[in-house]
Structures are given as structure tokens and as C-alpha cells.
């Protein structure tokens, strides 16, 4: 092993203590099953296997390596670094060293690469051992890969993490407030549609990757779940826990989100990518999970917590060094584990667990799985919320800091977020104010809220905009009706609407001569006739349509066929039956003649011989229902996997799929 002898001895003692190895008379051996359990795992090529049955001496292998050209040596090292297997390509497999015309042929001719099945070549264990200087690996295996770090002010790390933590709490709250009013539908596969994810990204001013992380974290924290709208349509809705969560302090809400993320098996980083079948991963899909996700997050935070205070991961190389460090700690994890570790570091930065490449005190407590203490450590670093904005004459409002929860909710209803940062800018538009009126606000309530929340007087342009929207709001009304009634006699129509017997029809007067009904037309007409009215149906163009029952007819009996046609049909049926019986008798009588051909190559050869000789054969054929039958045929043409032959049973030329022919024998 490429390791310090003392450390190698400690590793051997550890294996003996775990009973994964035992001391046999011939030396230390691995327990039965250990090799099978480790087979196929990445990075576990021992460098000793597979060895040749009669390996040459180390001196002989060294002399063969010395004969190689630089290109052949580079190829051999490349094969060794990538698992010890390769492909021959166009290289010849049987060639002498003098005839070798390429680096691959140089290696094959000297048995430094041994051909196997197909075009695969394998590096023998004794060759790889000599190539690595008598060691199993080229790099030391007992040295832990170091982390690439740089110096940074701990206060900056804490402020950066606190800002990210506040943003993720605020965005999650805005997301669930919006979904509580306009929930997105659940896909039939159980996920969130791409269109709805893009709407979330636009609403929260984040990219689609950040939007996917927010909805997945909200799901893991138990704040959203699959529910149903009033009409029964499945939709993603906030849970009852959201109402309790939204009333907690910001630090506690952040701890709830981080706890859900840390213990979740969800993999938000896969959203938008495609699986092996080419299908795109959707957010909130049930299959978007991995049993290694939680371990990757906890291990990445634990490694990051080992960085001394005042040091953070270096830009560009820091994340890669963490991945190498984790791969050394967990060598048996699959290749996807490295991607999960990288994603965990990115997600920790978005959630405010880390900041500027390092862990603040709250992040280190999260790594220790002490979330209440982490919330207490984060709380002093969070920005203090404000309860006021500054209204401006250009129809904008500037929040000088993070707004209190209730103020932010109301302002977000009446205005659109134009920009975020240290100060959030909101813009009032007719559409944003209309949202408030749709929610039940009046113009007076809007003015009172703006006057109470602003430290500056309400600008005159904003007052005019509120009045204009209030004046036009509701001027056009939209409702639902199944049918309408129109009459020239106002008194008769009014009496019909106010008749107690018509109460179940849902009649309502819109004008003295026009009324609407919530009952469909096929129900309304007979009920009006029962009430003594004589209604007629009015078409879409205003004309009167007098309906009458549709004319119905029965199909007449067919006449008898001519006697000649009946006798000809019966004669044809008798002839077909007789032909099929004769063909079956011929197949039965020829069965003992010789053994049938069963292999595909022999069957094709027998069919070609029959075509050339013009002979008759009996074939075993499997039909579309899986039933096997025997056919007496005269093969005529074999092309494109189809056999064209005269079928004696059908008395006609038919085509047979060659892959369905199970046997061929001469008749």
C-alpha cells in the first residue's frame, strides 16, 4: 500500500477487530463475502487483480515496460487510471511486437493488455503493480485531502448568512400566502408544473433553481401539502402548520425550514434536469428523492465546521476540495454522492446556514444538530423589521428595511415589488390596486392604510390612482347563468319570477323584460310549462326555433340472398376445410421422417435450400396469440426477415415472420 507502515498496520488491526479479516496460516485473509460486497464500487480497484494465471517475474514486466514508446506508456497509464479496462478499437488482437503499428498493438503484443470477450482489454494486476512502482495506488491513501481555504472576517460571514436566512423566511412566507389564494394544480404524476415553477420564480424575484429549493424546503418543513380545491381539483396548499409558523419569531421560523431541509431526502438540485430516459424532473415530484441526500448534507456541514474560525472555503477550489475530502471519508458511496455534496453546499448558502463560504456560529450549531441554539445564535444577527415605508410621487414606496410581517403582507397585496436589496421598492399600478379591491378592500381602507404606514404624506398622484381604480371597479359585472328568459309582457314575467313554485329554478330579473336562470334549458322548459307558461326556444341569432320530436326509423329486414350465391358460398367453405384437413394430414404423416431444425441459423439454411430446390417443408409457426401450429409450405422468397411461401392449408401465398418459425423439416 502507498501509505505509512504504521498507519497501514493500524488499518489492518481495525479490520481484524471488526472481523472483516482473519489471520489464516498463510497470512491475513478477507472474510468471505467482503470481496463480493465491494465489487463494482467506484474507486475500489485494488491494483492487484486480475492477475495472470502464470504471471511473469517483476524483472520481465519491467523490461517489457522499458520497451514501450512514450505514447504506449501514456495509454497504459490512462487505462490504469480508469479502472484497468479499455477497448481495442481498430487495433489487431493477434500481432507480434515487431509488427505493432499503434500504441494499442504495442501493449497487446507484449501481453501488457490482455484481450477479453468482444473488443475489451484488461490490465493484468502484475503490470499495474509494476507501473505504479510496486504499490497499489499512485497517490498516498493515508493522507486526508486538505481543504482549500482563505481568510475572511467572521463578522462578514455572520452578516451574510443572517441576510440569506431572513430572505429565505420572507420569500417562503410570501410564496405560501400567494398559494393560499391561488394554489397551483398537482400534476397527474404528483409534481409541480414547470409553468407554475416559473410563476413562483417571477413572483419571488429568484431563478428557477432557487424557486425549486424554496418549494421543496417548504414541503420538507411540513408547510405545504397536497390538498383539494372546492371543486375537488388536487392542488398544492399551505397546511395548518403555516398559520402557526408565520406567527413565530423569524429565527424560529428559519430553524423550522433548516430542520426540514437537513432531515429531508428530497433532491431539489435535480429539478429541471433530465433522467436517464430523457424525462425532465419536476419540483415536488414523489420520485425526486435519494437515500443519500441527508447524509450528504450532514457530512458536508460537518466537514465545513472543521474549518477554523476566520477561514472560509477558497473561491473556485474550496467546494472541489470539500468533495475530495468527503470522497476520502466515504469511498464506497456512488458517484452521485459528490453531486449531492456540491448541491448541499450551494443550498446551505441560500438558506443562510453558511455565508461567504464559511459557517457562522449558528451554522456550526446546525452542523451539531442543535437547532434551538442555532436560532438563538442567529437572532441577534437578523435585521430588525420596520413598520413604515416612504411614499413617493412616482407611485412607488420605499421600505428602508425588512418590513413587519403584517405590513409586508398588506403592501404586497396593493403593490408589486420592483427591486429588492437593502431597501425594497414597491410600485403601485392599477392592476396591483385592483388586487386589493378584489380582496374586499374599499377605497377608504386603502387610503387609511397608506396614510398609516407612510412617514410621508400620501402623494396626490397616488390618491388619484386609487380613486380612478375605485370608480371603474365593478362597473362591469360577470356572473353565471344557464339560460335566459325574455318576454314582451313585463307583468307576466315578473309574476313568473316571483311565483313560489319557481323558487327552485333560480330566476332573477335583470331588466323588466329579461330574466336569467341557474337551471339548464332542458330542465327549465318542462318546469315552465308546468307553471302554465308556453315558452319557445330562441336561437343564438334571435330567431324562434319551434322544436319537434326527431323522426325515428327502424332498420328493415334484409332480403334473402339468391340461391346460387348461397350454394357457391357453402362450396367454397367446404373446399377450404378440405384443403386445411389435407394439409394437416400431410404434416402429420411427414413428422417422423427426420429430426426438425431448431436453431435459427439452421432454420434459415433449411429454408434457403428449400427455395433453391423448390421442395416442400413443414414449419412450426407461433401466431400472434402465442399458439404453435405446423404449416406445410412451399418457400419462394426470403427477404427482410419475412418468408414468402405457398401455404397448403390456406391454399394461397402467405408471408411468415422468420423470428416466429420454431422448426423446419422436409415434408
XYZ file of C-alpha atoms in Angstrom:
667
model
C 0.000 0.000 0.000
C 1.074 3.556 -0.693
C 0.843 4.538 2.965
C 2.870 4.900 6.108
C 3.622 1.403 7.513
C 2.400 2.339 10.975
C -0.917 3.614 9.645
C -1.260 0.557 7.429
C -0.732 -1.622 10.496
C -3.426 0.292 12.382
C -5.824 -0.248 9.462
C -5.126 -3.986 9.484
C -5.753 -4.164 13.241
C -9.006 -2.297 12.740
C -10.144 -4.831 10.118
C -9.275 -7.710 12.452
C -11.234 -6.087 15.295
C -14.270 -5.703 13.004
C -13.965 -9.371 11.919
C -13.752 -8.257 8.287
C -10.376 -10.029 8.080
C -8.914 -13.056 9.868
C -5.446 -14.413 10.469
C -5.055 -17.599 8.444
C -1.954 -19.825 8.491
C -0.922 -18.382 5.148
C -1.469 -14.754 6.151
C -4.306 -12.304 6.699
C -7.370 -13.027 4.560
C -10.573 -11.083 3.967
C -13.778 -12.561 5.304
C -15.897 -14.458 2.789
C -18.283 -12.065 1.081
C -16.213 -8.919 1.579
C -14.869 -9.002 -1.963
C -18.358 -9.518 -3.397
C -19.737 -6.632 -1.329
C -17.013 -4.276 -2.583
C -17.209 -5.349 -6.239
C -18.455 -2.661 -8.566
C -17.972 0.222 -6.141
C -16.167 3.274 -7.583
C -12.538 3.823 -6.687
C -12.040 0.373 -5.173
C -9.720 -1.186 -7.759
C -7.048 -2.842 -5.641
C -4.372 -2.780 -8.350
C -3.628 -6.474 -7.740
C -6.467 -8.069 -9.674
C -6.982 -9.555 -12.131
C -3.557 -11.158 -12.303
C -2.449 -13.601 -14.988
C -2.649 -17.355 -14.241
C 1.121 -17.607 -14.692
C 2.386 -14.064 -14.140
C 5.856 -13.162 -15.409
C 8.514 -12.091 -12.970
C 8.727 -8.438 -11.906
C 12.035 -8.086 -13.817
C 10.393 -9.361 -17.007
C 7.481 -6.937 -16.630
C 9.915 -4.045 -16.026
C 11.863 -4.912 -19.187
C 8.649 -5.008 -21.249
C 7.635 -1.607 -19.914
C 11.049 -0.222 -20.858
C 10.491 -1.275 -24.484
C 7.333 0.834 -24.892
C 7.119 4.086 -26.770
C 6.012 7.219 -24.875
C 2.569 7.039 -26.497
C 2.079 3.414 -25.431
C 3.222 4.210 -21.878
C 0.756 7.105 -21.685
C -2.047 4.844 -22.931
C -1.175 2.202 -20.342
C -1.248 4.762 -17.521
C -4.595 6.053 -18.820
C -6.098 2.544 -18.716
C -4.720 2.055 -15.196
C -6.227 5.351 -14.004
C -9.689 4.480 -15.402
C -10.357 1.086 -13.830
C -7.915 -1.173 -15.668
C -10.169 -1.858 -18.663
C -10.298 -0.466 -22.181
C -11.297 -1.258 -25.752
C -9.120 -2.303 -28.660
C -10.844 -0.173 -31.269
C -9.224 -0.879 -34.653
C -6.112 -2.480 -33.137
C -5.267 -6.049 -34.112
C -5.571 -8.603 -31.314
C -3.003 -11.083 -32.677
C 0.198 -9.273 -33.601
C 3.897 -9.589 -32.773
C 5.921 -6.761 -31.199
C 7.797 -6.264 -34.473
C 4.527 -5.852 -36.444
C 2.859 -3.470 -33.943
C 1.732 -0.325 -35.759
C -0.018 1.561 -32.934
C 0.348 2.087 -29.165
C -2.518 -0.329 -28.514
C -0.864 -3.032 -30.624
C 2.423 -2.483 -28.758
C 0.667 -3.238 -25.467
C -1.351 -6.194 -26.775
C 1.637 -7.823 -28.476
C 3.639 -7.768 -25.197
C 0.638 -9.005 -23.142
C 0.660 -5.801 -21.144
C -3.010 -5.546 -22.089
C -4.845 -8.875 -22.310
C -7.794 -9.190 -24.755
C -11.066 -10.492 -23.342
C -14.545 -11.034 -24.789
C -15.531 -8.666 -27.558
C -13.175 -5.722 -28.000
C -12.330 -5.405 -24.278
C -8.770 -5.457 -22.960
C -7.746 -5.794 -19.296
C -4.656 -4.564 -17.493
C -3.121 -7.531 -15.588
C -2.511 -6.937 -11.904
C 1.238 -7.572 -12.089
C 1.600 -4.985 -14.902
C -0.334 -2.338 -12.965
C 1.743 -3.045 -9.874
C 4.987 -2.552 -11.796
C 3.600 0.569 -13.490
C 2.907 2.134 -10.079
C 6.327 1.293 -8.694
C 5.246 -1.763 -6.755
C 2.326 -0.006 -5.000
C -1.420 -0.454 -5.256
C -2.063 3.274 -5.928
C -0.150 6.169 -7.401
C -1.171 8.560 -4.604
C -0.925 8.030 -0.832
C -4.092 6.589 0.624
C -3.495 7.553 4.256
C -3.346 11.335 3.738
C -6.645 13.175 4.121
C -7.158 15.632 1.216
C -6.793 19.151 2.655
C -9.424 21.851 2.295
C -8.630 24.913 0.182
C -9.348 27.906 2.435
C -8.723 31.614 2.669
C -9.044 34.223 5.416
C -12.225 36.242 5.917
C -13.722 38.360 8.706
C -16.078 36.229 10.880
C -18.438 39.201 11.242
C -18.872 39.353 7.462
C -19.658 35.626 7.393
C -22.287 36.055 10.123
C -23.933 39.071 8.436
C -24.043 37.342 5.047
C -25.630 34.224 6.498
C -28.168 36.276 8.501
C -29.214 38.208 5.403
C -29.740 34.998 3.435
C -31.682 33.473 6.344
C -34.020 36.462 6.536
C -34.594 36.401 2.770
C -35.497 32.712 2.698
C -38.010 33.141 5.535
C -39.607 36.172 3.885
C -39.796 34.537 0.453
C -41.282 31.357 1.885
C -43.949 33.373 3.658
C -44.825 35.313 0.506
C -44.940 32.098 -1.517
C -47.356 30.365 0.832
C -49.510 33.482 1.177
C -49.865 33.522 -2.598
C -50.578 29.784 -2.807
C -53.225 30.138 -0.120
C -55.211 32.347 -2.520
C -54.160 30.923 -5.913
C -52.875 27.375 -5.362
C -51.175 25.609 -8.286
C -52.612 22.342 -9.512
C -50.993 18.984 -8.819
C -49.760 17.139 -11.874
C -51.069 13.668 -12.525
C -47.562 12.420 -11.749
C -47.748 14.239 -8.396
C -45.378 17.157 -9.034
C -45.488 20.889 -9.761
C -45.831 22.035 -13.364
C -42.940 23.877 -14.994
C -45.267 26.793 -15.729
C -46.161 27.146 -12.041
C -42.484 26.965 -11.035
C -41.685 29.817 -13.428
C -44.518 31.852 -11.906
C -43.011 31.278 -8.450
C -39.591 32.401 -9.685
C -41.048 35.575 -11.190
C -43.177 36.305 -8.129
C -40.251 35.940 -5.689
C -37.572 37.509 -7.938
C -35.375 34.375 -7.930
C -34.228 31.953 -10.585
C -35.948 28.614 -11.146
C -33.288 26.741 -9.153
C -33.931 28.971 -6.132
C -37.690 28.647 -6.586
C -37.408 24.850 -6.651
C -35.372 24.924 -3.434
C -37.963 27.104 -1.678
C -40.950 24.909 -2.554
C -39.041 21.727 -1.697
C -37.921 23.124 1.670
C -41.492 24.237 2.429
C -42.653 20.695 1.668
C -39.952 19.139 3.862
C -40.840 21.525 6.716
C -44.493 20.454 6.541
C -45.759 23.893 5.472
C -47.362 22.738 2.194
C -49.134 19.548 1.242
C -51.359 18.157 -1.460
C -54.976 19.200 -0.908
C -58.111 19.861 -2.928
C -59.869 22.991 -4.129
C -63.647 23.435 -3.608
C -64.347 21.763 -6.955
C -62.210 18.749 -5.992
C -59.204 19.578 -8.155
C -55.928 18.463 -6.484
C -53.763 21.466 -5.603
C -50.708 22.395 -3.528
C -51.984 24.246 -0.442
C -50.426 25.640 2.754
C -51.013 23.432 5.769
C -52.435 24.458 9.123
C -48.863 24.484 10.430
C -48.189 27.506 8.221
C -50.526 29.700 10.285
C -48.681 28.709 13.460
C -45.276 29.069 11.791
C -45.992 32.544 10.427
C -46.677 33.846 13.944
C -43.293 32.718 15.316
C -40.169 34.899 15.515
C -38.034 34.981 12.391
C -35.195 32.941 13.913
C -37.551 30.131 14.942
C -39.170 30.092 11.508
C -35.714 29.819 9.944
C -34.829 26.911 12.238
C -38.021 25.094 11.147
C -37.043 25.444 7.479
C -33.436 24.376 8.049
C -34.515 21.388 10.140
C -36.815 20.203 7.372
C -34.087 20.646 4.770
C -31.440 18.883 6.853
C -33.542 15.776 7.543
C -35.125 15.565 4.098
C -34.383 13.011 1.402
C -35.517 15.422 -1.323
C -33.043 16.467 -4.048
C -34.048 19.963 -5.278
C -30.848 20.263 -7.329
C -32.251 17.788 -9.883
C -35.240 19.992 -10.786
C -35.013 20.983 -14.444
C -32.527 18.253 -15.365
C -33.418 15.026 -17.163
C -33.283 11.441 -16.017
C -31.844 8.501 -17.949
C -34.994 8.208 -20.065
C -34.887 11.891 -21.055
C -37.816 12.916 -18.823
C -37.489 16.244 -17.037
C -37.572 16.287 -13.227
C -40.422 18.395 -11.804
C -40.404 20.060 -8.414
C -42.410 18.271 -5.692
C -42.398 15.029 -7.734
C -42.602 11.961 -5.459
C -39.601 10.323 -7.157
C -37.361 13.355 -6.526
C -35.577 11.850 -3.530
C -32.452 9.941 -2.602
C -31.488 7.955 0.468
C -28.054 9.611 0.374
C -29.302 13.234 0.432
C -29.486 13.606 4.223
C -26.080 12.008 4.759
C -24.521 14.257 2.110
C -25.881 17.414 3.803
C -24.819 16.447 7.306
C -21.377 15.291 6.189
C -20.775 18.444 4.115
C -21.697 20.676 7.082
C -19.535 18.599 9.419
C -16.529 18.980 7.105
C -17.201 22.702 6.733
C -17.443 23.033 10.513
C -13.871 21.730 10.717
C -12.579 24.902 9.052
C -11.135 27.177 11.747
C -12.950 30.406 12.595
C -11.706 33.236 10.410
C -11.147 30.839 7.483
C -13.626 30.095 4.666
C -13.582 27.982 1.526
C -11.451 29.442 -1.231
C -13.290 30.787 -4.262
C -13.233 28.296 -7.139
C -11.325 25.483 -5.418
C -12.963 25.316 -1.997
C -16.048 23.315 -2.994
C -13.947 20.861 -5.025
C -11.658 20.293 -2.017
C -14.688 19.523 0.186
C -15.880 16.968 -2.378
C -12.449 15.292 -2.425
C -12.380 15.281 1.368
C -15.828 13.655 1.548
C -14.886 11.076 -1.093
C -11.900 10.100 1.066
C -14.143 9.769 4.125
C -16.820 7.771 2.265
C -15.040 5.869 -0.540
C -17.876 3.372 -1.035
C -20.505 5.963 -1.930
C -21.647 6.073 -5.587
C -20.626 8.832 -7.971
C -23.885 10.753 -7.362
C -22.744 11.387 -3.772
C -20.237 14.018 -4.953
C -23.041 15.906 -6.755
C -25.196 15.754 -3.616
C -22.359 17.237 -1.530
C -21.884 20.083 -4.018
C -25.621 20.779 -4.020
C -25.698 20.709 -0.206
C -23.060 23.459 -0.008
C -24.993 25.628 -2.501
C -28.289 25.087 -0.679
C -26.703 25.883 2.693
C -25.608 29.263 1.329
C -29.127 30.044 0.028
C -30.755 29.022 3.319
C -28.379 31.091 5.432
C -26.718 28.124 7.106
C -23.405 29.279 5.634
C -22.254 32.658 4.444
C -19.373 33.796 2.233
C -18.011 30.241 2.112
C -17.864 29.667 5.877
C -20.052 28.701 8.803
C -21.146 31.347 11.307
C -21.855 30.309 14.928
C -25.452 29.487 14.015
C -24.279 27.279 11.130
C -21.882 25.372 13.366
C -24.764 24.658 15.741
C -26.811 23.398 12.794
C -23.918 21.060 11.937
C -24.133 19.795 15.542
C -27.921 19.283 15.047
C -28.776 21.816 17.781
C -31.443 23.881 16.012
C -32.872 25.768 19.050
C -29.379 27.010 19.937
C -28.780 27.876 16.279
C -31.939 30.021 16.231
C -30.828 31.791 19.408
C -27.396 32.469 17.889
C -28.905 33.801 14.655
C -31.482 36.110 16.225
C -29.066 38.962 17.179
C -27.688 38.991 13.625
C -31.068 39.339 11.902
C -32.081 42.779 10.646
C -34.703 44.472 12.787
C -38.061 44.810 10.974
C -39.584 48.248 10.347
C -43.260 49.191 10.298
C -43.236 52.089 7.818
C -42.463 52.989 4.203
C -41.726 56.204 2.322
C -44.330 57.005 -0.348
C -43.049 58.927 -3.376
C -44.720 60.938 -6.113
C -43.700 58.452 -8.837
C -46.211 55.906 -7.430
C -43.539 53.953 -5.528
C -42.981 53.115 -1.878
C -39.531 52.521 -0.403
C -39.193 50.221 2.606
C -35.987 51.296 4.427
C -35.566 47.782 5.853
C -37.335 44.472 6.237
C -40.989 45.123 6.925
C -43.002 43.559 9.685
C -44.953 40.515 8.599
C -48.432 42.060 8.582
C -47.294 45.282 6.889
C -45.401 43.320 4.246
C -48.449 41.154 3.510
C -50.772 44.120 3.018
C -48.293 46.126 0.982
C -47.516 43.101 -1.193
C -51.258 42.860 -1.918
C -51.562 46.508 -3.006
C -48.231 46.936 -4.846
C -45.720 44.991 -6.949
C -42.112 44.510 -5.866
C -39.919 46.445 -8.284
C -36.489 45.798 -6.733
C -35.017 44.149 -3.671
C -31.922 44.840 -1.644
C -31.131 46.893 1.406
C -34.299 48.874 0.649
C -37.223 47.228 -1.141
C -39.066 49.325 -3.730
C -42.785 48.723 -4.311
C -44.723 50.167 -7.254
C -48.458 50.917 -7.284
C -50.286 50.151 -10.524
C -53.969 49.852 -11.476
C -53.549 46.079 -11.553
C -51.949 45.901 -8.103
C -54.619 48.129 -6.530
C -57.298 46.039 -8.230
C -55.933 43.025 -6.315
C -56.772 44.834 -3.096
C -60.299 45.653 -4.263
C -60.753 42.032 -5.348
C -59.760 41.004 -1.804
C -62.582 43.166 -0.385
C -60.787 46.452 0.332
C -62.610 49.734 -0.194
C -61.062 52.954 -1.409
C -61.316 54.429 2.107
C -59.494 51.424 3.617
C -56.706 51.717 1.042
C -56.230 55.413 1.803
C -56.242 54.817 5.567
C -53.638 52.045 5.275
C -51.325 54.131 3.088
C -51.620 57.113 5.384
C -50.945 54.994 8.466
C -47.956 53.097 7.092
C -46.149 56.014 5.428
C -43.962 58.500 7.217
C -44.516 60.933 4.352
C -47.847 62.380 3.174
C -49.706 60.341 0.575
C -48.780 61.885 -2.813
C -51.612 63.357 -4.882
C -50.911 61.093 -7.935
C -51.370 58.030 -5.733
C -54.661 59.374 -4.354
C -55.903 59.993 -7.907
C -54.873 56.464 -8.931
C -56.783 54.942 -6.005
C -59.900 56.968 -6.851
C -59.722 56.072 -10.557
C -59.419 52.363 -9.848
C -62.238 52.521 -7.270
C -64.513 54.378 -9.734
C -64.061 51.794 -12.528
C -64.005 48.773 -10.231
C -67.212 46.766 -10.587
C -68.665 48.856 -13.436
C -68.854 45.649 -15.470
C -70.150 42.607 -13.676
C -69.737 38.988 -14.721
C -71.916 36.182 -13.468
C -73.061 32.696 -14.283
C -76.371 31.746 -15.912
C -77.566 28.596 -17.618
C -80.486 30.142 -19.531
C -82.333 33.412 -20.029
C -85.991 34.367 -20.373
C -87.244 37.267 -22.496
C -90.856 38.432 -22.614
C -92.752 41.412 -24.007
C -95.232 41.321 -21.105
C -93.414 42.746 -18.085
C -96.182 41.781 -15.649
C -96.292 38.170 -16.817
C -92.508 37.817 -16.499
C -92.499 39.405 -13.033
C -95.303 37.110 -11.875
C -93.394 34.095 -13.145
C -90.197 35.138 -11.339
C -91.996 35.764 -8.044
C -94.130 32.608 -8.215
C -93.287 30.465 -5.140
C -93.342 27.361 -7.319
C -90.439 28.719 -9.447
C -88.182 29.232 -6.450
C -86.014 26.196 -7.340
C -85.365 27.467 -10.878
C -83.051 30.276 -9.731
C -84.853 33.040 -11.654
C -83.635 36.623 -11.325
C -84.767 39.769 -13.150
C -82.064 41.725 -14.961
C -84.491 44.112 -16.672
C -88.282 44.424 -16.800
C -88.388 42.120 -19.826
C -85.275 39.940 -19.218
C -84.573 37.330 -16.529
C -81.892 34.681 -16.075
C -81.998 31.193 -14.564
C -79.412 28.920 -12.963
C -81.249 25.839 -14.268
C -80.208 24.290 -17.582
C -82.501 24.622 -20.574
C -83.639 21.003 -20.645
C -84.843 21.374 -17.031
C -86.228 24.897 -17.350
C -88.579 24.278 -20.327
C -90.728 21.484 -18.833
C -90.921 23.291 -15.471
C -92.156 26.499 -17.120
C -94.801 24.508 -18.992
C -95.910 23.000 -15.663
C -96.311 26.559 -14.323
C -98.697 27.378 -17.185
C -96.260 29.253 -19.440
C -95.828 28.438 -23.116
C -92.128 29.137 -23.771
C -90.365 28.749 -27.090
C -86.619 28.369 -27.652
C -84.736 31.349 -29.048
C -81.688 30.645 -31.220
C -78.324 32.428 -30.940
C -79.293 34.780 -33.775
C -82.555 35.780 -32.054
C -84.897 33.745 -34.260
C -87.523 31.476 -32.768
C -86.970 27.735 -33.173
C -90.051 25.558 -32.878
C -88.764 22.187 -31.754
C -90.378 18.950 -32.799
C -89.514 15.333 -31.999
C -86.850 13.815 -34.217
C -88.105 11.349 -36.798
C -87.066 7.832 -35.900
C -86.923 4.787 -38.133
C -86.215 1.079 -37.648
C -83.906 -0.895 -39.897
C -85.775 -3.128 -42.289
C -85.101 -6.830 -42.637
C -82.610 -7.820 -45.254
C -83.880 -9.755 -48.240
C -82.819 -13.302 -48.928
C -79.702 -13.937 -50.957
C -80.103 -15.689 -54.287
C -79.961 -19.494 -54.095
C -76.887 -19.600 -56.347
C -74.880 -17.279 -54.086
C -75.683 -19.374 -51.016
C -74.608 -22.636 -52.670
C -71.397 -21.065 -54.017
C -70.507 -19.780 -50.533
C -71.096 -23.195 -48.986
C -68.996 -24.907 -51.690
C -66.104 -22.501 -51.052
C -66.273 -23.172 -47.304
C -66.236 -26.955 -47.883
C -63.240 -26.619 -50.216
C -61.302 -24.525 -47.677
C -61.987 -27.034 -44.904
C -60.940 -29.956 -47.099
C -57.714 -28.184 -48.091
C -56.841 -27.464 -44.451
C -57.517 -31.102 -43.457
C -55.343 -32.431 -46.264
C -52.519 -30.069 -45.281
C -52.783 -31.213 -41.657
C -52.740 -34.869 -42.684
C -49.658 -34.265 -44.797
C -47.871 -32.517 -41.928
C -48.787 -35.350 -39.547
C -47.629 -38.062 -41.946
C -44.282 -36.342 -42.509
C -43.472 -35.801 -38.819
C -41.359 -38.979 -38.246
C -39.401 -38.540 -41.459
C -36.468 -36.624 -39.914
C -35.475 -34.511 -36.959
C -36.654 -30.899 -37.086
C -34.272 -27.956 -37.257
C -34.498 -25.770 -34.138
C -31.620 -23.281 -34.192
C -32.241 -20.003 -36.099
C -29.182 -20.412 -38.321
C -30.123 -23.987 -39.279
C -33.726 -22.942 -39.921
C -32.608 -20.176 -42.301
C -30.253 -22.594 -44.089
C -33.062 -25.153 -44.487
C -35.419 -22.508 -45.886
C -32.822 -21.324 -48.413
C -32.227 -24.930 -49.520
C -35.980 -25.412 -49.981
C -36.206 -22.218 -52.064
C -33.321 -23.303 -54.303
C -34.587 -26.875 -54.689
C -38.273 -25.981 -54.910
C -39.169 -28.527 -52.233
C -41.981 -28.572 -49.724
C -41.235 -28.240 -45.995
C -43.157 -28.319 -42.736
C -42.563 -25.345 -40.433
C -43.527 -24.818 -36.810
C -45.042 -21.330 -36.504
C -46.145 -19.243 -33.488
C -49.110 -16.960 -34.229
C -49.985 -13.611 -32.630
C -51.784 -15.375 -29.754
C -48.748 -17.493 -28.843
C -50.235 -20.745 -30.196
C -47.871 -23.037 -32.127
C -49.074 -24.820 -35.271
C -47.495 -26.711 -38.159
C -47.788 -25.445 -41.740
C -46.992 -27.239 -44.997
C -45.453 -24.588 -47.240
C -43.526 -24.178 -50.484
C -40.898 -21.480 -49.733
C -40.477 -18.954 -52.539
C -38.622 -15.893 -51.204
C -36.730 -14.966 -48.010
C -36.141 -11.249 -47.557
C -36.116 -8.659 -44.745
C -36.941 -11.165 -42.026
C -40.064 -12.334 -43.895
C -40.659 -15.701 -45.608
C -42.988 -15.661 -48.639
C -44.369 -19.169 -49.261
C -47.384 -21.025 -50.646
C -49.407 -22.229 -47.640
C -51.163 -25.540 -48.421
C -53.640 -25.036 -45.596
C -54.761 -21.616 -46.795
C -54.293 -22.580 -50.481
C -52.679 -19.183 -51.072
C -49.339 -17.371 -50.876
C -48.711 -16.030 -47.347
C -45.907 -14.253 -45.536
C -44.398 -15.561 -42.286
C -42.172 -13.707 -39.791
C -38.877 -15.592 -39.635
C -38.426 -14.975 -35.898
C -41.738 -16.822 -35.271
C -40.581 -20.002 -37.102
C -39.560 -22.530 -34.444
C -38.682 -25.558 -36.605
C -38.154 -26.582 -40.242
C -38.196 -30.133 -41.637
C -38.693 -31.589 -45.110
C -42.179 -32.874 -46.000
